[in-house]
mmCIF file of C-alpha atoms in Angstrom:
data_model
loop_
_atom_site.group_PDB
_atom_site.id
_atom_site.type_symbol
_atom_site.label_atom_id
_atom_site.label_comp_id
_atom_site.label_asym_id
_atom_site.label_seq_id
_atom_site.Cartn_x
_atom_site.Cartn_y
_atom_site.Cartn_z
ATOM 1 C CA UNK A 534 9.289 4.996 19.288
ATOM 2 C CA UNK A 535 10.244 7.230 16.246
ATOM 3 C CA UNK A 536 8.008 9.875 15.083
ATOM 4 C CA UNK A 537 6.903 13.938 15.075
ATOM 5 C CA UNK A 538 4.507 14.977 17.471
ATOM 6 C CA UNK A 539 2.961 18.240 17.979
ATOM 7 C CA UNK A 540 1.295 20.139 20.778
ATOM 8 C CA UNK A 541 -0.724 20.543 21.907
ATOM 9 C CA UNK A 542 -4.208 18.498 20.207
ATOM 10 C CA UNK A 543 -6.510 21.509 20.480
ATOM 11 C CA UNK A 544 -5.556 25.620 20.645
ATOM 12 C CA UNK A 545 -8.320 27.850 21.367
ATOM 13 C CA UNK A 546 -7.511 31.788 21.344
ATOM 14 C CA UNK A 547 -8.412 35.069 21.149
ATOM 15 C CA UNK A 548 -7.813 37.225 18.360
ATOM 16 C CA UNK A 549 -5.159 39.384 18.487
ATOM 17 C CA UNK A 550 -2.818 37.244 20.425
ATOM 18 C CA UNK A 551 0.061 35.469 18.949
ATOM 19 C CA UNK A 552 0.499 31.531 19.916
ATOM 20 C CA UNK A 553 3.726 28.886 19.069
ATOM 21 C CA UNK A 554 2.381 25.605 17.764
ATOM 22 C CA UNK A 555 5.002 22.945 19.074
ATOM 23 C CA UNK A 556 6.293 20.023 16.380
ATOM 24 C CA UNK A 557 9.238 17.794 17.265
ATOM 25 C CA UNK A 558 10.748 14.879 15.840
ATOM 26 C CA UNK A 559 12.575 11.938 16.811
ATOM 27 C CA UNK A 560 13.354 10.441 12.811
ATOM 28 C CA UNK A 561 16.817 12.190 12.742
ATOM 29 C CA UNK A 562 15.299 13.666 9.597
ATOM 30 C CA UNK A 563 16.847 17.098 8.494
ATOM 31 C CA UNK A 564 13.781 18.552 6.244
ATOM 32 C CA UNK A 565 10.807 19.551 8.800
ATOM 33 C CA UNK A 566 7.322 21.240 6.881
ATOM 34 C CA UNK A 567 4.398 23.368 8.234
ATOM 35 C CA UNK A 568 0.933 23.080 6.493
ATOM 36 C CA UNK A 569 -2.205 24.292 6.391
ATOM 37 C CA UNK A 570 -5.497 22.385 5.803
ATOM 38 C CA UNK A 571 -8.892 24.064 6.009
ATOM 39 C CA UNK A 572 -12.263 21.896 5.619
ATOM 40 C CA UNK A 573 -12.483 20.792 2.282
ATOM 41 C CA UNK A 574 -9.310 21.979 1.082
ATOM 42 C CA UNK A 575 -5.913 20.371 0.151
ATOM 43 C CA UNK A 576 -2.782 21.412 2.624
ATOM 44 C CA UNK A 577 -0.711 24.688 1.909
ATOM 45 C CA UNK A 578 2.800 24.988 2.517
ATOM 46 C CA UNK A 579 3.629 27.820 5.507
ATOM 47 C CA UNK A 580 7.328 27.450 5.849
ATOM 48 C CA UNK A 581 10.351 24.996 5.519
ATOM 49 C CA UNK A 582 13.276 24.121 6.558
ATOM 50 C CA UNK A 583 15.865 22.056 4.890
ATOM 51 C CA UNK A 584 19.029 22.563 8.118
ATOM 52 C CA UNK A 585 18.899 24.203 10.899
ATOM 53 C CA UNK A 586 19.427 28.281 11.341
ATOM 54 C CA UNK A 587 17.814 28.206 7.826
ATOM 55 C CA UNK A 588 14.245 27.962 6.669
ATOM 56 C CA UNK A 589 12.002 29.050 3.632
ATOM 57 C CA UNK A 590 8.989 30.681 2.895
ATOM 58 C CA UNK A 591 5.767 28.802 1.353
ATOM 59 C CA UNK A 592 2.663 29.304 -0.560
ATOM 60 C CA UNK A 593 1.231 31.120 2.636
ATOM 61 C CA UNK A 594 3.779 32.716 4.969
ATOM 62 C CA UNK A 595 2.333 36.027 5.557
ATOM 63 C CA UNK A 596 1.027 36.343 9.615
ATOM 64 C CA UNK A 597 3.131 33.064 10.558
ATOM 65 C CA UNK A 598 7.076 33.048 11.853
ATOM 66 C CA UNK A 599 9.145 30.010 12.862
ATOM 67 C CA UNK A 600 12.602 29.401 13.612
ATOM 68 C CA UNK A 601 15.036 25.982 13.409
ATOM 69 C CA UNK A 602 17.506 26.394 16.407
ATOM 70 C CA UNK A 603 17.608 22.669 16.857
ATOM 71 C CA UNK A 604 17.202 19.549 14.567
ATOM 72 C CA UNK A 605 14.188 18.442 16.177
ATOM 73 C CA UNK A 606 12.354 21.204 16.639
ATOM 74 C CA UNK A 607 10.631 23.881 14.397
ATOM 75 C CA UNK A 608 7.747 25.871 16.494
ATOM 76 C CA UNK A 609 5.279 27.997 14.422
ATOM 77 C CA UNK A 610 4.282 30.639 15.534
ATOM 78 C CA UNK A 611 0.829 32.000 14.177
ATOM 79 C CA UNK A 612 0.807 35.925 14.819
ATOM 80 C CA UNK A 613 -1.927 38.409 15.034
ATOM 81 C CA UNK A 614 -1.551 39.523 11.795
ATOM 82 C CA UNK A 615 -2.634 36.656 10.170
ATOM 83 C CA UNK A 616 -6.386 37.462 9.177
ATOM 84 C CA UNK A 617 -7.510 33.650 9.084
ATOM 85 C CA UNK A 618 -5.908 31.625 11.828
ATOM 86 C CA UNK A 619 -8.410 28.934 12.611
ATOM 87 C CA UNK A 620 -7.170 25.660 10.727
ATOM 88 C CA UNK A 621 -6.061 22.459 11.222
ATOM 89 C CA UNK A 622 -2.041 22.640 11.134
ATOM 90 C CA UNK A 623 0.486 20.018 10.636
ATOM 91 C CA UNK A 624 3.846 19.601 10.666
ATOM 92 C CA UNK A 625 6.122 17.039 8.689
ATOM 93 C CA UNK A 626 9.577 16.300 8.204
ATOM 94 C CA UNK A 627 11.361 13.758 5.672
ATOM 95 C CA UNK A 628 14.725 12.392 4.935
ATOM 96 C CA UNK A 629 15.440 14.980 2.583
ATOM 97 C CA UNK A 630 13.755 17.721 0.574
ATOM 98 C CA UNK A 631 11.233 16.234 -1.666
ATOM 99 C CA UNK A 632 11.293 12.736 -0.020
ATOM 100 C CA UNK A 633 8.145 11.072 1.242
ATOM 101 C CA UNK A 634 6.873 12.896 4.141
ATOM 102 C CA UNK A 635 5.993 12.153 7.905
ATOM 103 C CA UNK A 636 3.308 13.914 9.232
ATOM 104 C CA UNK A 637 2.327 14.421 13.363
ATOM 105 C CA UNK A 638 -0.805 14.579 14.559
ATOM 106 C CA UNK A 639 -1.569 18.281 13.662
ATOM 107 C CA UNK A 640 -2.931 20.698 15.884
ATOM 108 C CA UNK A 641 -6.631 22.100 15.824
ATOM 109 C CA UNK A 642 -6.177 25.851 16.431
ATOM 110 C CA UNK A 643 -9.721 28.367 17.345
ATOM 111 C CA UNK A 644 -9.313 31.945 17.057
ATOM 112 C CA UNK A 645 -11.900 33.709 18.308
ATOM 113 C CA UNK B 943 -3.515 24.817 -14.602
ATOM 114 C CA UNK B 944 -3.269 23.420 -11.175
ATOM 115 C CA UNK B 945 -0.391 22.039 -10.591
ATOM 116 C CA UNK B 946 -1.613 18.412 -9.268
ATOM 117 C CA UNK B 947 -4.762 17.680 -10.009
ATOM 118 C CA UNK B 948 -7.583 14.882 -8.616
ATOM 119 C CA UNK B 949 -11.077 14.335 -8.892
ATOM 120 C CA UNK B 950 -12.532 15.207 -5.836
ATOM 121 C CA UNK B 951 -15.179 12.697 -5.603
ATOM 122 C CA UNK B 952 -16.520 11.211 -3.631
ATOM 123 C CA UNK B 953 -16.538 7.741 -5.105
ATOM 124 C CA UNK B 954 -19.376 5.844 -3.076
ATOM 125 C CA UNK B 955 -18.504 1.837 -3.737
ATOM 126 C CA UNK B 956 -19.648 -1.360 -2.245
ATOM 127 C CA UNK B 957 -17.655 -3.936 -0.594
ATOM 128 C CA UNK B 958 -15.290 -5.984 -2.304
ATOM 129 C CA UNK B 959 -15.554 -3.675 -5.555
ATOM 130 C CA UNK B 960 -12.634 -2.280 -7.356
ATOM 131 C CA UNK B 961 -12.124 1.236 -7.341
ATOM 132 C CA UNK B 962 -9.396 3.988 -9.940
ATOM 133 C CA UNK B 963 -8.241 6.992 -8.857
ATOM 134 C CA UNK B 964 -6.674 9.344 -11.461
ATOM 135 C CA UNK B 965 -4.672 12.504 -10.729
ATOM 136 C CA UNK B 966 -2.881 14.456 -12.875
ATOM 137 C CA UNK B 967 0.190 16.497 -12.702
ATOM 138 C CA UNK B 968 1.269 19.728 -14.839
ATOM 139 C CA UNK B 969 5.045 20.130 -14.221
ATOM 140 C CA UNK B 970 7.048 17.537 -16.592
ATOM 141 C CA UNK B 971 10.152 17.803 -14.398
ATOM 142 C CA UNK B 972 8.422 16.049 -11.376
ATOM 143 C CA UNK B 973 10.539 13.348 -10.282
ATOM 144 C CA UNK B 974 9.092 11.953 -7.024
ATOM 145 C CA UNK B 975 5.472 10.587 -7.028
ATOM 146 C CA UNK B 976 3.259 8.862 -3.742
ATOM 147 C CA UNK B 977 -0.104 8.312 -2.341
ATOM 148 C CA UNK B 978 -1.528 9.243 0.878
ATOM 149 C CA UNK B 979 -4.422 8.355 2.569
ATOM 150 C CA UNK B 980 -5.772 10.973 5.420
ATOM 151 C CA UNK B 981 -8.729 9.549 7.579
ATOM 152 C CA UNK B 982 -11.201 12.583 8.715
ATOM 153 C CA UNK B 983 -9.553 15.080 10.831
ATOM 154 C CA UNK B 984 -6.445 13.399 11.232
ATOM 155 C CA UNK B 985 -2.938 13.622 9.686
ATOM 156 C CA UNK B 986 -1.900 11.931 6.423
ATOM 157 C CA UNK B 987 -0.241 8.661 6.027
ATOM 158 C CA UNK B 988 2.428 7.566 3.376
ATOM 159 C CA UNK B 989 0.227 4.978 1.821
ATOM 160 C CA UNK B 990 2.789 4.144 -1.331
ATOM 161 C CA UNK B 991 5.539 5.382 -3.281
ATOM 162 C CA UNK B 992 4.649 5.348 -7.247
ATOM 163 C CA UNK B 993 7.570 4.224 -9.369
ATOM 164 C CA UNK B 994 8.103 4.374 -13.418
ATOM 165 C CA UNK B 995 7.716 0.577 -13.692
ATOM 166 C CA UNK B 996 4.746 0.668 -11.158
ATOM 167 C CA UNK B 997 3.934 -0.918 -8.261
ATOM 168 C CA UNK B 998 1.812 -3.267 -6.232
ATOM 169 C CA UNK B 999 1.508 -3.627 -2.284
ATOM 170 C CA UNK B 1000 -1.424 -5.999 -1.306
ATOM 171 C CA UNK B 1001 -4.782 -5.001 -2.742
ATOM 172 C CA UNK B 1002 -2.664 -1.479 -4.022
ATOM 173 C CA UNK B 1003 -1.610 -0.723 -7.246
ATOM 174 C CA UNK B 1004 0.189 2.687 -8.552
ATOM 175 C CA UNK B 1005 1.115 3.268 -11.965
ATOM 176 C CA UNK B 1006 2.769 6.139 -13.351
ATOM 177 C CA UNK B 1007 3.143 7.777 -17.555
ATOM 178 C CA UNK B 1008 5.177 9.909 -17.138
ATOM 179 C CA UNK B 1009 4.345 10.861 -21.069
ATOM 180 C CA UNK B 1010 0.848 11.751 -20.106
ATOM 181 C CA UNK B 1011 1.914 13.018 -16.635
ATOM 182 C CA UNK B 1012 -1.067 10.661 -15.291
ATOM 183 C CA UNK B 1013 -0.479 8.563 -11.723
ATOM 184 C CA UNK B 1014 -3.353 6.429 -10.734
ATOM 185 C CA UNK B 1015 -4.041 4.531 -7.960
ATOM 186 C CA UNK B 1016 -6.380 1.149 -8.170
ATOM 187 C CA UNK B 1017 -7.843 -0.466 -4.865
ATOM 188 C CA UNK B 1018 -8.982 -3.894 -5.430
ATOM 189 C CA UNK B 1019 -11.783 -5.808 -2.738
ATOM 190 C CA UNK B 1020 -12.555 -2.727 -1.028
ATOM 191 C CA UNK B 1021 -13.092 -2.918 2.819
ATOM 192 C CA UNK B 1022 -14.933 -0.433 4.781
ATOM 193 C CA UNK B 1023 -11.702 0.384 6.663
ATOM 194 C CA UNK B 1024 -10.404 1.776 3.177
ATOM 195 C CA UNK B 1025 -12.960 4.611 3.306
ATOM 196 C CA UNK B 1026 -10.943 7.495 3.843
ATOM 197 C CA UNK B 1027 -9.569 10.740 1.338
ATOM 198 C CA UNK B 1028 -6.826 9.773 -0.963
ATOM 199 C CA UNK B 1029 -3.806 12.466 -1.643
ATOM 200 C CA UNK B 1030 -1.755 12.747 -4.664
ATOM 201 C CA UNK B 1031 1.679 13.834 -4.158
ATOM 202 C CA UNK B 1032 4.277 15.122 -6.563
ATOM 203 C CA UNK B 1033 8.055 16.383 -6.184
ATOM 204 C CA UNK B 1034 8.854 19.468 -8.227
ATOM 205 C CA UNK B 1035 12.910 18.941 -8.054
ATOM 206 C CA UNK B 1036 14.132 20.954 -5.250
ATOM 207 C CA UNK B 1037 11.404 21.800 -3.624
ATOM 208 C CA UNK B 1038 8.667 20.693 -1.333
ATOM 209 C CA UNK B 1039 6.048 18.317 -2.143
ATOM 210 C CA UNK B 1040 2.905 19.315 -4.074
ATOM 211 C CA UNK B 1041 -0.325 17.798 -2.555
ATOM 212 C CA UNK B 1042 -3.609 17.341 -4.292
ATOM 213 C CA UNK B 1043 -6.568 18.295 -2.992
ATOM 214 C CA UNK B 1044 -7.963 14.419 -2.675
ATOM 215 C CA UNK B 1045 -10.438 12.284 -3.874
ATOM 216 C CA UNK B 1046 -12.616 10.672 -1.627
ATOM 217 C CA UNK B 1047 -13.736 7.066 -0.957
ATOM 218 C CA UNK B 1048 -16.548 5.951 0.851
ATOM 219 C CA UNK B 1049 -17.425 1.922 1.257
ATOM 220 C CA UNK B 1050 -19.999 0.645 2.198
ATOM 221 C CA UNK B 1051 -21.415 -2.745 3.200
#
């Protein structure tokens, strides 16, 4: 079966400790995408990536890093500089940039 | 201005009612247009693409003006299993896609 998933479902943590949120895909797709929802509020682009070895910055890349070494794969990495970690996070990818999207199953991260 | 705009809602309907979401958009040179639905706490889903001419899957219509820089999305016979928060989506060219923040639907029976 095609698709992106992401690892793991839940993330619990303490604060001050850095943690790699896991997203492959399977879709052959070249664009991959890392968002950010919080309750009630619409999803904020972290970082993307358009090839590999090269990615860009979003809305809200302060306190997160990520790297593209392979086509299917583009960890996040959620640092302890990031004042507000706790969110739901998801990761897409798509044909191309600014084709339709395919999302994973996100990953509920805790920070406590 | 916001740069995609949607009335959050919720919209509270009964079965088998029709049901218009609006959502507008504030950069003319948007090119790519969809719908998604997201079900509570989980990921979005690619519910349609919205083309110039418009479009209809099943019970599912989209229409786009690009003139008014209006996309709507009409859901006709609503079923319970159609409760869920609707996304509108819009391509600024060369970048990433620009979500709304949804509108929600709730049916009930």
């Amino acid at each position: 079966d095609g698709g992106i998933t992401q690892s793991p479902k839940y993330l619990f943590r303490k604060e001050g400790q850095n943690v790699t949120l896991s997203c492959e895909q399977n879709l052959n797709h070249d664009a991959m995408y890392w968002y950010r929802q919080d309750p009630g509020q619409g999803l904020r682009l972290i970082y993307y990536s358009q090839i590999v070895n090269d990615f860009q910055k979003g809305d809200i890349a302060e306190g997160y890093s990520v790297s593209r070494e392979k086509k299917e794969s583009f960890p996040l990495t959620v640092t302890s500089a990031q004042k507000n970690p706790t969110a739901f996070y998801l990761c897409a990818s798509s044909n191309r940039q600014g084709y339709e999207q395919y999302f994973g199953p996100g990953t509920r991260l805790t920070v406590t | 201005r916001k740069e995609v705009e949607q009335d959050p809602g919720p919209f509270n309907v009964p079965e088998g009612a029709t049901v218009a979401f609006n959502c507008t958009y504030s950069n003319s040179a948007s090119q790519s247009f969809f719908w998604y639905r997201q079900d509570c706490r989980k990921e979005p889903k690619l519910l349609m693409s919205v083309y110039s001419s418009g479009n209809e899957d099943g019970r599912f219509t989209a229409q786009l003006n690009r003139a008014s820089q209006y996309i709507s999305l009409l859901i006709r016979d609503s079923k319970l299993s159609d409760s869920a928060t609707y996304l509108c989506v819009v391509n600024q060219a060369g970048t990433a896609l620009i979500f709304g923040k949804g509108t929600t639907l709730s049916v009930s029976s």
